[in-house]
XYZ file of C-alpha atoms in Angstrom:
785
model
C -166.067 141.672 -34.709
C -167.592 142.925 -37.670
C -164.115 143.205 -40.121
C -162.903 139.956 -38.736
C -164.270 138.115 -42.151
C -161.299 139.399 -44.634
C -161.707 136.337 -47.291
C -164.002 134.418 -48.385
C -164.979 130.684 -50.335
C -168.321 130.493 -53.025
C -169.584 127.196 -53.338
C -171.520 127.126 -56.833
C -170.801 129.358 -59.718
C -173.738 129.614 -61.308
C -175.554 133.150 -61.361
C -176.769 133.835 -57.678
C -173.050 132.514 -56.243
C -171.013 133.599 -59.616
C -173.118 137.496 -58.243
C -172.541 136.861 -54.504
C -168.938 136.420 -55.014
C -169.510 139.518 -57.051
C -170.853 141.645 -54.436
C -167.953 140.319 -51.180
C -165.511 141.839 -54.052
C -167.540 145.204 -54.581
C -167.198 145.320 -50.113
C -163.424 144.833 -50.913
C -163.531 140.858 -49.910
C -160.613 138.825 -52.146
C -163.065 136.530 -52.604
C -163.031 132.158 -53.584
C -165.168 130.935 -56.686
C -165.545 127.463 -56.604
C -166.999 125.397 -58.617
C -167.254 121.421 -59.877
C -164.337 120.449 -63.144
C -166.602 120.162 -66.034
C -166.869 116.722 -67.732
C -164.109 115.420 -70.386
C -161.944 119.013 -69.048
C -158.558 118.683 -69.972
C -155.577 120.640 -67.192
C -156.021 123.665 -68.381
C -159.989 123.944 -68.449
C -160.307 122.553 -64.527
C -161.739 126.137 -63.503
C -163.431 126.925 -66.610
C -166.836 127.183 -64.882
C -165.721 129.769 -62.433
C -163.814 131.477 -64.919
C -166.812 131.645 -67.292
C -168.785 132.646 -64.405
C -166.327 135.788 -64.064
C -166.460 137.339 -67.697
C -170.705 136.721 -67.670
C -170.433 139.118 -64.929
C -168.554 141.799 -66.225
C -171.021 141.331 -69.339
C -174.232 141.752 -67.144
C -176.640 144.071 -66.830
C -178.069 145.827 -64.664
C -174.044 145.645 -63.353
C -173.422 142.733 -60.460
C -170.086 145.242 -60.478
C -169.409 148.346 -58.691
C -166.664 148.828 -60.536
C -165.097 145.831 -62.839
C -161.936 146.212 -61.667
C -163.037 144.727 -58.871
C -163.503 141.347 -60.773
C -159.689 140.799 -59.537
C -160.847 139.566 -56.144
C -162.347 136.393 -57.548
C -160.060 133.741 -58.256
C -161.956 130.898 -60.257
C -161.270 127.173 -58.289
C -162.643 123.749 -59.073
C -163.821 121.712 -55.420
C -161.920 118.131 -56.567
C -158.253 120.362 -56.487
C -158.844 123.469 -54.381
C -161.575 122.658 -51.628
C -158.647 122.570 -49.099
C -158.242 126.486 -49.675
C -160.500 126.710 -47.542
C -158.342 127.189 -44.661
C -157.362 130.709 -45.992
C -160.858 131.876 -45.608
C -163.202 133.120 -42.590
C -166.677 132.656 -44.228
C -167.658 130.065 -47.058
C -171.139 130.071 -48.414
C -173.038 127.749 -50.340
C -175.104 127.426 -53.418
C -175.542 124.855 -55.236
C -178.494 123.294 -56.465
C -181.615 123.422 -53.977
C -181.690 119.363 -53.444
C -180.663 118.483 -49.670
C -179.449 115.521 -50.770
C -176.436 117.278 -52.635
C -175.949 119.953 -49.679
C -175.283 116.874 -47.147
C -172.693 115.398 -49.375
C -171.241 118.908 -49.742
C -171.490 120.207 -46.344
C -169.701 116.728 -45.350
C -166.874 117.817 -47.560
C -166.264 121.541 -46.559
C -165.806 119.451 -42.767
C -162.881 117.614 -43.944
C -160.657 120.609 -44.857
C -162.955 123.106 -42.128
C -161.711 124.770 -39.408
C -162.676 125.391 -36.009
C -163.812 129.644 -36.258
C -164.493 129.356 -40.037
C -168.219 130.321 -40.579
C -170.228 127.927 -43.594
C -173.855 129.212 -44.661
C -176.294 128.244 -47.295
C -178.016 131.090 -49.288
C -181.074 127.948 -49.912
C -184.121 130.119 -50.347
C -186.275 127.591 -48.313
C -184.410 123.680 -47.622
C -183.720 123.656 -43.668
C -180.696 124.548 -41.792
C -180.671 122.151 -39.795
C -181.477 119.014 -42.168
C -178.260 120.276 -44.560
C -175.841 120.120 -41.914
C -177.505 117.157 -39.415
C -174.478 114.721 -40.238
C -172.071 116.970 -39.397
C -170.181 117.593 -36.228
C -172.145 119.632 -33.597
C -168.582 121.629 -33.035
C -169.075 122.294 -37.098
C -172.833 123.620 -36.811
C -171.732 125.949 -33.931
C -170.383 127.766 -36.996
C -173.462 127.649 -39.360
C -176.386 128.789 -40.595
C -178.597 130.550 -44.086
C -177.640 133.850 -45.428
C -180.791 133.940 -48.025
C -179.433 136.128 -50.004
C -181.754 138.458 -52.995
C -181.383 138.120 -56.808
C -179.496 140.699 -57.511
C -177.641 140.651 -54.505
C -175.641 143.929 -54.943
C -178.789 146.153 -55.603
C -181.394 144.139 -53.732
C -181.089 144.924 -49.598
C -183.019 142.111 -48.071
C -180.320 139.494 -46.076
C -182.578 136.685 -44.308
C -180.214 134.996 -41.423
C -181.464 131.865 -39.974
C -179.799 130.243 -37.477
C -179.700 126.432 -36.817
C -180.430 125.384 -33.919
C -176.760 124.989 -32.269
C -175.512 128.057 -34.086
C -174.389 130.264 -31.701
C -175.350 133.374 -30.749
C -172.049 135.010 -30.844
C -171.808 133.981 -34.329
C -175.238 135.528 -36.165
C -174.266 138.424 -34.124
C -170.872 138.312 -36.303
C -173.285 137.341 -39.298
C -175.460 140.532 -38.944
C -172.995 142.950 -38.157
C -170.531 142.248 -40.932
C -173.454 142.084 -43.336
C -174.891 145.485 -42.992
C -171.736 146.857 -42.065
C -169.451 145.618 -44.841
C -172.055 144.153 -47.146
C -174.461 147.169 -47.008
C -177.692 144.718 -46.309
C -181.109 145.217 -44.265
C -181.064 141.374 -42.437
C -183.837 140.703 -40.442
C -183.469 136.740 -38.357
C -186.044 134.333 -39.695
C -187.209 131.209 -38.252
C -185.896 128.071 -40.151
C -188.955 126.729 -41.804
C -190.451 126.188 -45.100
C -188.993 129.039 -47.471
C -188.268 131.374 -44.128
C -190.143 135.157 -44.149
C -190.341 136.861 -47.190
C -190.589 134.445 -49.979
C -193.508 132.491 -47.892
C -195.488 135.390 -47.522
C -194.275 136.892 -50.915
C -195.560 133.457 -52.374
C -198.651 132.620 -50.684
C -199.673 136.782 -51.859
C -198.816 135.604 -55.893
C -200.791 132.070 -55.576
C -203.563 133.970 -54.123
C -203.725 136.605 -56.716
C -203.616 134.139 -59.583
C -206.184 132.187 -57.498
C -208.419 135.765 -57.355
C -207.369 135.898 -61.153
C -208.923 132.554 -62.601
C -211.709 132.976 -60.640
C -212.812 136.217 -61.112
C -211.425 136.624 -65.177
C -209.164 139.255 -64.313
C -206.552 139.800 -67.223
C -202.689 139.704 -66.604
C -203.014 143.829 -67.804
C -205.757 144.409 -65.049
C -203.770 142.376 -62.181
C -200.429 143.958 -62.705
C -202.489 147.510 -62.366
C -203.923 146.943 -59.192
C -200.816 144.788 -57.809
C -198.297 147.651 -58.092
C -197.380 151.004 -57.423
C -201.402 151.526 -56.766
C -200.713 149.220 -54.218
C -197.237 150.230 -52.830
C -195.322 147.691 -54.808
C -193.225 147.639 -57.676
C -193.782 148.529 -61.823
C -193.388 144.747 -62.080
C -196.296 144.192 -59.814
C -196.999 140.551 -60.270
C -196.289 138.572 -63.672
C -193.701 140.665 -64.662
C -191.734 139.846 -61.690
C -192.838 136.102 -62.275
C -191.193 136.631 -65.443
C -188.986 138.359 -63.774
C -187.823 135.715 -61.546
C -188.860 132.835 -63.254
C -192.252 130.974 -63.612
C -190.150 127.828 -63.128
C -188.384 129.133 -60.269
C -191.842 130.294 -58.503
C -193.102 126.782 -59.165
C -190.414 125.322 -57.491
C -190.418 127.441 -54.478
C -194.773 127.148 -54.240
C -194.006 123.420 -54.685
C -191.133 123.320 -51.718
C -193.155 125.066 -49.317
C -196.345 122.355 -50.211
C -194.379 119.778 -49.816
C -193.524 119.931 -46.552
C -196.765 121.887 -45.116
C -199.308 119.859 -42.820
C -202.340 121.871 -42.662
C -203.959 121.260 -45.274
C -205.804 124.609 -45.433
C -202.541 126.028 -46.065
C -201.275 124.001 -47.991
C -204.456 124.495 -50.884
C -202.855 127.892 -51.132
C -200.230 127.175 -51.434
C -200.621 123.802 -54.392
C -199.615 125.163 -57.884
C -202.727 126.559 -60.120
C -202.854 124.541 -63.013
C -201.829 127.422 -65.357
C -198.630 127.401 -64.057
C -197.930 123.415 -64.875
C -199.073 124.382 -68.600
C -196.852 127.434 -68.452
C -193.627 125.475 -67.306
C -194.625 122.659 -69.201
C -194.429 124.168 -72.326
C -191.121 126.637 -71.755
C -192.713 129.797 -71.570
C -190.891 130.644 -67.979
C -190.488 134.210 -68.040
C -187.303 136.336 -69.489
C -184.606 133.905 -69.774
C -186.803 131.651 -72.547
C -187.929 134.588 -73.937
C -191.736 134.600 -73.008
C -193.816 134.009 -69.970
C -197.141 136.301 -69.512
C -194.779 138.627 -71.559
C -193.795 138.355 -75.002
C -191.231 141.270 -76.599
C -191.225 141.253 -79.962
C -189.645 143.215 -82.724
C -191.946 145.121 -84.676
C -191.536 148.096 -88.003
C -192.626 150.719 -85.321
C -189.527 148.811 -83.253
C -189.909 146.806 -80.136
C -193.651 145.558 -78.339
C -194.421 144.568 -75.640
C -197.748 141.497 -75.912
C -199.391 140.176 -73.381
C -200.454 136.448 -72.949
C -204.338 135.884 -72.647
C -204.815 133.321 -71.018
C -208.143 131.385 -72.623
C -206.834 131.250 -75.649
C -203.309 130.672 -74.423
C -202.478 132.895 -77.731
C -199.580 136.638 -77.084
C -201.710 139.647 -77.317
C -201.362 143.505 -77.854
C -201.902 144.977 -74.306
C -204.278 147.534 -72.750
C -204.650 149.300 -70.900
C -207.395 149.041 -67.701
C -209.292 151.989 -66.815
C -211.263 152.253 -63.848
C -211.707 154.969 -61.234
C -210.526 153.114 -57.666
C -206.945 153.143 -60.479
C -207.200 156.989 -61.097
C -208.430 157.649 -57.445
C -205.023 155.783 -56.887
C -202.963 157.282 -58.566
C -203.602 161.015 -58.271
C -203.161 159.801 -54.544
C -199.954 161.198 -52.944
C -198.164 158.697 -50.923
C -198.462 155.079 -50.198
C -201.150 155.043 -47.766
C -203.226 157.717 -49.962
C -203.300 155.227 -52.801
C -203.983 151.970 -51.121
C -207.272 153.916 -49.014
C -208.177 155.477 -53.022
C -208.103 151.853 -53.934
C -210.148 149.761 -51.733
C -212.268 152.649 -51.579
C -213.454 152.396 -54.775
C -215.598 150.013 -54.999
C -215.320 148.591 -58.754
C -213.690 144.937 -59.849
C -209.899 146.784 -59.662
C -211.363 148.062 -55.657
C -212.036 143.927 -55.106
C -209.555 142.358 -57.012
C -206.925 144.396 -54.559
C -209.832 143.982 -51.290
C -209.547 140.050 -51.701
C -205.928 140.294 -52.190
C -204.726 142.325 -49.308
C -207.156 140.436 -46.902
C -205.782 137.139 -47.088
C -202.478 138.722 -47.869
C -203.356 140.950 -44.304
C -204.931 137.890 -42.429
C -202.003 135.656 -42.988
C -199.317 137.273 -42.077
C -200.703 137.673 -38.891
C -200.962 134.005 -38.869
C -197.439 133.279 -38.847
C -195.935 135.730 -36.389
C -194.370 133.366 -33.857
C -193.941 130.514 -36.587
C -191.920 132.396 -39.262
C -190.396 135.305 -36.993
C -189.696 136.641 -33.496
C -192.390 139.543 -34.277
C -193.979 141.463 -37.167
C -191.268 143.536 -38.229
C -189.568 141.394 -39.527
C -192.666 140.531 -42.052
C -192.340 143.819 -42.475
C -188.459 144.669 -43.019
C -188.693 141.201 -45.191
C -191.075 142.230 -47.972
C -190.028 146.290 -47.840
C -186.948 145.156 -48.499
C -187.182 141.588 -50.379
C -189.952 142.749 -52.667
C -189.744 146.872 -53.118
C -193.085 147.358 -51.209
C -193.203 150.016 -49.383
C -194.943 149.550 -46.739
C -195.113 146.120 -44.592
C -198.042 143.439 -44.383
C -198.889 145.365 -40.689
C -197.891 148.826 -41.425
C -200.339 147.921 -44.533
C -202.926 147.155 -41.963
C -202.619 150.165 -39.572
C -202.315 152.404 -43.236
C -205.846 151.311 -44.404
C -207.056 151.099 -40.948
C -206.712 148.071 -38.348
C -210.377 148.631 -37.207
C -212.634 148.862 -39.834
C -210.384 145.870 -42.314
C -211.062 143.937 -39.205
C -214.564 144.545 -38.767
C -215.017 143.500 -42.703
C -213.066 140.891 -42.766
C -215.224 138.954 -39.586
C -218.363 140.876 -41.925
C -216.985 138.207 -44.620
C -216.528 135.293 -42.898
C -213.334 135.215 -42.169
C -211.016 134.647 -39.053
C -208.984 137.219 -37.921
C -205.843 135.594 -35.965
C -207.120 135.348 -31.610
C -203.697 138.366 -30.690
C -205.310 140.008 -33.752
C -208.768 140.580 -32.141
C -207.675 140.629 -28.575
C -204.874 143.561 -28.919
C -208.163 145.693 -31.058
C -210.362 144.404 -27.888
C -207.633 146.168 -25.295
C -208.450 149.559 -27.486
C -205.117 149.653 -29.400
C -206.389 150.941 -33.030
C -202.695 150.028 -34.653
C -199.724 147.682 -34.613
C -196.933 150.714 -34.522
C -197.023 154.149 -32.933
C -195.251 156.906 -33.087
C -194.670 158.315 -29.678
C -191.798 161.474 -28.237
C -189.610 160.913 -31.762
C -189.867 157.327 -31.040
C -191.439 154.234 -33.233
C -193.180 151.343 -31.028
C -194.264 147.797 -32.261
C -197.098 145.733 -30.738
C -195.496 142.405 -28.964
C -196.712 140.520 -26.765
C -200.101 142.118 -26.047
C -198.052 145.961 -25.860
C -195.694 148.659 -27.077
C -192.101 147.536 -26.950
C -189.965 150.294 -28.628
C -188.244 149.679 -32.229
C -184.033 149.660 -31.537
C -182.381 151.012 -33.413
C -178.046 150.297 -34.519
C -176.286 153.293 -33.526
C -175.639 154.070 -37.159
C -179.064 154.523 -38.354
C -179.710 158.276 -37.819
C -183.562 159.223 -38.596
C -183.535 162.496 -39.351
C -187.650 161.946 -38.899
C -187.091 160.832 -35.712
C -184.736 163.488 -34.528
C -186.850 166.336 -35.727
C -189.690 164.105 -34.469
C -187.591 165.118 -30.973
C -187.416 169.188 -31.420
C -183.181 169.193 -33.261
C -184.482 171.576 -35.742
C -182.308 173.994 -35.287
C -183.419 175.927 -38.506
C -186.257 175.723 -41.224
C -187.690 176.142 -43.814
C -190.535 175.217 -46.814
C -186.819 174.011 -48.932
C -184.914 172.080 -46.408
C -183.578 172.099 -42.303
C -180.513 172.481 -40.394
C -180.760 169.456 -37.881
C -179.008 168.947 -34.731
C -177.092 165.275 -35.223
C -175.531 165.442 -31.500
C -172.110 165.662 -30.199
C -171.776 169.065 -32.901
C -172.202 168.850 -35.874
C -175.476 169.666 -38.451
C -177.039 167.939 -40.428
C -178.303 170.454 -43.317
C -181.511 168.342 -44.872
C -183.126 168.951 -48.009
C -186.990 168.069 -47.988
C -187.891 170.233 -51.286
C -189.980 168.942 -54.233
C -187.249 166.256 -55.608
C -184.890 168.101 -54.046
C -184.547 170.510 -56.364
C -182.458 173.078 -55.345
C -184.298 176.931 -55.532
C -184.065 179.751 -53.353
C -185.736 178.304 -50.522
C -183.136 175.825 -50.430
C -180.048 178.600 -51.282
C -181.241 180.762 -48.655
C -180.861 177.863 -45.796
C -177.335 177.020 -46.713
C -176.519 180.400 -46.621
C -178.170 180.652 -43.211
C -177.282 177.411 -41.811
C -173.270 178.607 -42.262
C -173.833 181.113 -39.528
C -176.182 178.772 -36.973
C -173.147 176.020 -37.518
C -170.242 179.309 -37.142
C -171.702 179.885 -33.502
C -173.144 176.386 -31.935
C -171.806 173.778 -33.937
C -168.572 172.691 -34.920
C -169.243 170.606 -38.766
C -171.979 170.505 -40.948
C -173.238 167.814 -42.873
C -175.301 167.791 -46.076
C -177.395 164.782 -46.681
C -181.169 163.727 -46.636
C -182.842 160.809 -46.712
C -185.327 161.453 -49.205
C -185.404 158.649 -52.609
C -182.848 160.736 -53.805
C -180.095 163.307 -52.572
C -181.010 165.856 -55.146
C -181.827 165.857 -58.911
C -180.958 169.594 -59.495
C -182.004 173.163 -59.624
C -185.711 174.297 -60.205
C -185.772 173.790 -63.549
C -188.951 175.232 -63.793
C -188.242 178.358 -62.241
C -185.557 178.217 -64.874
C -187.575 178.007 -67.295
C -190.390 180.545 -67.021
C -188.114 183.429 -66.192
C -186.450 182.766 -69.263
C -189.528 182.014 -71.063
C -190.544 185.778 -69.870
C -186.862 186.604 -71.093
C -186.085 187.306 -67.083
C -183.028 188.129 -67.688
C -181.702 189.928 -64.669
C -183.399 187.145 -62.959
C -182.426 184.442 -64.447
C -178.401 186.461 -63.626
C -179.804 186.493 -60.175
C -180.790 182.854 -59.237
C -176.908 181.626 -61.024
C -175.558 184.478 -59.497
C -176.839 183.350 -55.848
C -175.895 179.493 -56.488
C -172.738 180.138 -57.145
C -171.833 182.441 -54.218
C -173.486 180.077 -52.026
C -171.770 177.067 -53.315
C -168.156 179.424 -52.863
C -169.068 180.685 -49.403
C -169.640 176.939 -48.477
C -166.154 175.911 -50.041
C -164.497 178.652 -47.918
C -166.736 178.820 -44.778
C -164.208 178.445 -41.739
C -165.854 175.082 -40.083
C -165.820 171.523 -41.856
C -168.055 170.631 -44.737
C -169.159 167.132 -44.949
C -171.361 165.867 -48.421
C -173.286 162.815 -48.011
C -175.173 162.173 -51.662
C -176.794 158.747 -52.285
C -178.899 157.589 -55.298
C -179.254 160.516 -57.650
C -176.921 163.287 -57.634
C -177.278 165.307 -60.875
C -176.355 168.550 -61.787
C -176.748 170.513 -59.400
C -176.772 168.482 -56.359
C -173.412 167.963 -57.738
C -172.017 171.024 -57.725
C -173.776 171.307 -54.380
C -171.131 168.568 -53.072
C -168.138 170.162 -54.670
C -167.537 172.561 -51.510
C -167.601 169.635 -49.444
C -164.247 168.919 -47.912
C -165.056 165.398 -47.914
C -167.929 163.626 -49.960
C -168.724 160.653 -48.015
C -171.537 159.079 -50.704
C -173.526 155.813 -50.196
C -172.635 152.942 -53.194
C -175.327 152.996 -54.775
C -174.663 157.214 -56.051
C -175.582 157.800 -59.249
C -173.777 160.673 -59.829
C -173.352 163.320 -62.677
C -173.632 166.641 -64.343
C -176.379 165.990 -67.031
C -176.722 170.027 -67.575
C -176.462 169.718 -71.147
C -179.120 167.484 -71.565
C -181.787 170.206 -71.141
C -179.662 171.951 -73.234
C -177.401 174.062 -70.512
C -173.510 173.523 -68.710
C -172.911 173.516 -65.011
C -172.915 176.738 -63.686
C -173.334 176.443 -59.641
C -169.133 176.148 -60.261
C -169.147 172.913 -61.262
C -166.525 173.766 -64.628
C -164.565 176.114 -62.061
C -164.477 173.599 -59.367
C -163.049 170.887 -62.060
C -160.377 173.205 -63.669
C -159.308 173.463 -60.112
C -158.880 169.828 -59.559
C -156.820 169.395 -63.000
C -154.537 173.091 -62.899
C -154.345 175.049 -58.948
C -151.838 177.699 -59.152
C -149.774 174.926 -57.314
C -149.037 172.674 -59.482
C -146.364 172.406 -61.902
C -146.090 175.210 -64.861
C -144.904 172.898 -67.159
C -146.946 170.017 -66.943
C -149.662 169.736 -70.146
C -152.746 168.895 -68.668
C -155.389 169.062 -72.373
C -155.986 165.469 -72.303
C -156.882 165.365 -68.483
C -159.176 168.278 -69.398
C -160.328 166.688 -73.192
C -161.581 163.783 -70.450
C -163.322 166.503 -67.996
C -164.688 168.449 -71.812
C -166.193 165.070 -72.482
C -167.789 163.844 -69.784
C -169.492 167.261 -69.169
C -170.308 167.817 -72.973
C -171.807 163.801 -72.826
C -173.639 163.768 -69.709
C -172.093 160.789 -68.502
C -173.766 159.543 -65.016
C -172.129 157.296 -62.773
C -173.307 154.145 -62.016
C -172.040 153.719 -58.721
C -170.038 155.868 -56.380
C -166.667 153.855 -57.430
C -167.229 154.873 -60.768
C -167.873 158.246 -59.424
C -164.266 157.906 -58.515
C -163.414 156.403 -61.953
C -164.976 159.140 -63.825
C -162.876 162.593 -61.871
C -166.296 163.713 -60.250
C -165.280 162.281 -56.758
C -161.389 162.480 -55.222
C -159.413 160.103 -54.113
C -159.759 161.118 -50.325
C -163.546 161.456 -51.087
C -165.539 158.344 -49.424
C -168.202 155.469 -50.170
C -169.891 153.445 -47.757
C -172.267 150.405 -48.993
C -175.208 150.331 -45.871
C -177.050 153.787 -46.892
C -179.093 153.746 -43.257
C -175.886 154.639 -42.021
C -174.873 156.553 -44.317
C -175.798 160.118 -42.267
C -173.585 158.388 -39.160
C -170.104 157.711 -41.352
C -171.079 161.742 -42.526
C -170.682 162.920 -39.020
C -167.883 160.645 -37.701
C -165.979 162.248 -41.548
C -167.261 165.808 -39.824
C -165.563 165.103 -36.246
C -162.649 164.248 -37.327
C -162.135 167.205 -39.911
C -163.408 169.460 -36.912
C -159.894 168.449 -35.008
C -157.994 171.417 -36.384
C -159.617 171.946 -39.197
C -158.184 174.797 -41.337
C -160.167 176.525 -44.428
C -159.601 175.296 -47.706
C -157.554 179.196 -49.557
C -158.386 180.571 -52.580
C -155.966 179.740 -55.521
C -156.036 180.327 -59.311
C -156.730 178.221 -62.198
C -153.767 177.475 -64.510
C -156.090 176.756 -67.823
C -155.524 176.041 -71.897
C -156.660 179.478 -73.526
C -157.913 179.609 -77.005
C -155.331 176.611 -77.994
C -157.046 173.878 -75.297
C -160.678 175.584 -76.945
C -160.275 175.025 -80.001
C -159.099 170.931 -79.489
C -162.271 170.951 -77.781
C -164.243 172.478 -80.424
C -162.278 170.179 -82.734
C -163.629 166.634 -80.570
C -166.410 168.521 -80.805
C -167.395 169.046 -84.565
C -166.110 164.962 -84.884
C -168.883 163.976 -83.165
C -171.199 165.551 -84.923
C -169.274 164.385 -88.143
C -169.974 160.685 -86.892
C -173.632 161.373 -86.251
C -173.660 161.658 -82.373
C -174.077 165.157 -81.919
C -177.039 167.860 -83.697
C -175.704 171.317 -84.018
C -177.389 172.772 -81.123
C -175.038 169.973 -78.995
C -172.477 171.885 -80.836
C -173.700 175.370 -79.565
C -174.249 174.263 -76.747
C -170.135 172.051 -76.404
C -168.492 175.263 -77.866
C -169.693 177.771 -74.624
C -168.743 174.493 -71.866
C -164.950 174.494 -73.818
C -164.669 178.136 -73.658
C -165.937 177.942 -70.019
C -163.341 174.675 -68.713
C -160.404 176.833 -71.088
C -160.884 180.268 -69.622
C -161.890 181.800 -72.540
C -160.086 183.319 -75.181
C -156.453 184.096 -72.977
C -153.507 183.025 -73.827
C -152.119 178.753 -73.108
C -150.934 179.004 -68.934
C -152.800 182.385 -67.977
C -153.697 182.465 -64.341
C -157.964 182.757 -63.371
C -159.279 183.832 -60.842
C -161.992 181.764 -59.404
C -164.867 184.049 -59.870
C -162.860 184.831 -63.454
C -164.327 181.382 -64.516
C -167.487 181.608 -62.344
C -168.239 185.066 -64.226
C -167.815 182.575 -67.439
C -169.861 180.380 -66.523
C -172.555 182.069 -65.565
C -172.378 183.918 -69.549
C -172.448 180.921 -71.086
C -175.788 179.502 -69.506
C -177.185 182.811 -69.456
C -177.299 183.219 -73.347
C -177.852 179.593 -73.771
C -181.317 179.875 -71.584
C -182.163 183.163 -74.111
C -181.778 179.698 -76.902
C -185.534 178.446 -78.386
C -183.670 174.638 -78.449
C -182.810 175.082 -75.341
C -186.241 175.973 -74.443
C -187.750 173.006 -75.716
C -185.112 170.647 -73.891
C -186.052 172.202 -70.476
C -189.924 171.435 -71.540
C -189.890 168.412 -72.236
C -187.460 167.311 -69.442
C -190.440 168.852 -67.548
C -192.808 167.345 -69.211
C -191.875 164.050 -70.129
C -189.061 163.298 -67.797
C -185.931 162.294 -70.053
C -184.454 164.333 -72.333
C -184.651 166.008 -75.790
C -182.407 165.074 -78.742
C -182.930 168.415 -81.209
């Protein structure tokens, strides 16, 4: 049913409307983008607002498109001339100003052209769904609902779906499935209450934080130090987030709830502090105005960030708060331990964290049943909409449910009865893990947390004893239907001897027991490359035989994986860099997450790819079976430039444009479905699978090498490359060209691997390469030397 939406219309081409249209285009959905006709527009400029919005999309950073070619799927139109064209679409999304009267008038116009079966939704962040469509027919309202995207739509995974009182269950189900599978969203169903779930809880939390700050004299920097990563929240914490969102927008959202609430105590919480009134009045509304709680200025030393002094309303150089609880949280591993360390610190920062947390937990518990059916929707809304590591009830479990409730009651707070009853019944947490399944509290009992079939959890499979083999770096897991998954779980999923050993052992297991292999994991990133620390230590000790052995092991493992007798599918997500790419290259197919940042970045640490990366790209460009007279120099130059400049794709679609992925490779929008889709690809390949044959490579030789080296020299003369960059580029050119052989020479894969290994070894001995490696390990970013 999810694939029944083939074309869409977005009404409203502001920042949010245009960005939603861009994400629909990312998903391959042709989209009509409509707006009003500008005042005094002539016949040629009636679509100008939508045209300008599409142009702005191409300039935005972060980019709304996976690939700028997706913009071709958006058609700019206007409401006066073109509203009738909604007859062409399956879904109409309204994204106009947050004004009930304007929205109601628009829906009356839409109703005039609406045809039965077309879904209509509003992107409102808080206006009542039922009120908006109240003047339309019941049949129209049966196809109407709220679909609240979070900004920016490409990157923020949460989509709040809000049914009206007449919305058909099958329409709600269709939109949920379409949004999850085709748009890659994490859908949370909400009730039609002010600001729905995420903004209701999130706004409450920010207002509580503001009032604690004002009451107890904390600075902006102190609050952000507490309410960021120390609490499992984003680095933007409270005030950087407000600057990004827009203080005026937050002011509006808070007031929207305030006006609609009847409970005087709750109403008081949503009463906006005078501080926000003052900032909005001054126009200091955040990044879009150049200043808010923070302000960036240019100095002789470069950019400097100033923070607002709340007493003087002047901007001053930022200070870095220090305290025992902050340091303890920083040293702790994992959000639950960070929270416990922060709350147990006993200083003023610990006190702030507790005062903010306790109010958020109680408020979330009070809203169960009112804004959402269960604790799960609230937790997921906050994780996916505000990028919290833990939702409110997961936080409560992490800090200790019984202990924290006792502390709250000792401080005179009223904890919702259902929570105290749950504890009185002998329960110590809201969630429970049992036999590989997760359960949550629902109506005074644990209920199983159901997942869609596409959501394969490696952690749950491991809990169900589905591990076939395992070591410190990786595990082979039976994911069903004759397919095994090789999961990396070393620190940062960096490739070392443990992972390579497990790849070798996995092929033996798969050969005997399974029909295919998927290489995937559910860590923060797929793989950030090889274990640089080990390489640097061996190089500094001049243990060249050890370095040689490491590279040979990597090369041989990838070579054997490529020619394995069963199909292999690689499923990268997020960062797949250096060796992470080289692990994917031997696969029969890559099924990537759309948000995959893919690149051979070895030159950033003074090296070149040596796990078969250079060899594989040359084999793709110039196999022996290709026409002998085909001139490939221009293509080789592009590969040389891509690797020599360490280009990283901004998406999986961009990785295809860069040549990192093949046309047969695929990407999916929903990262949570990645292992399932990779498994389906492996099953399809397994039917009549034939292993890859061995083929020689026709190289450009010394002539091609000279052309590439000339390009590097020109980069140096233009000031874009250092002497060491040119040295590395020369080594790379030597490998890609196939060494000092005549143009058109056929060489074997092993010959190319030997060239890679020799170049890599020689660069490891360079002091400037070792400096680059050391800098990356200590600073986390490349060194130009």
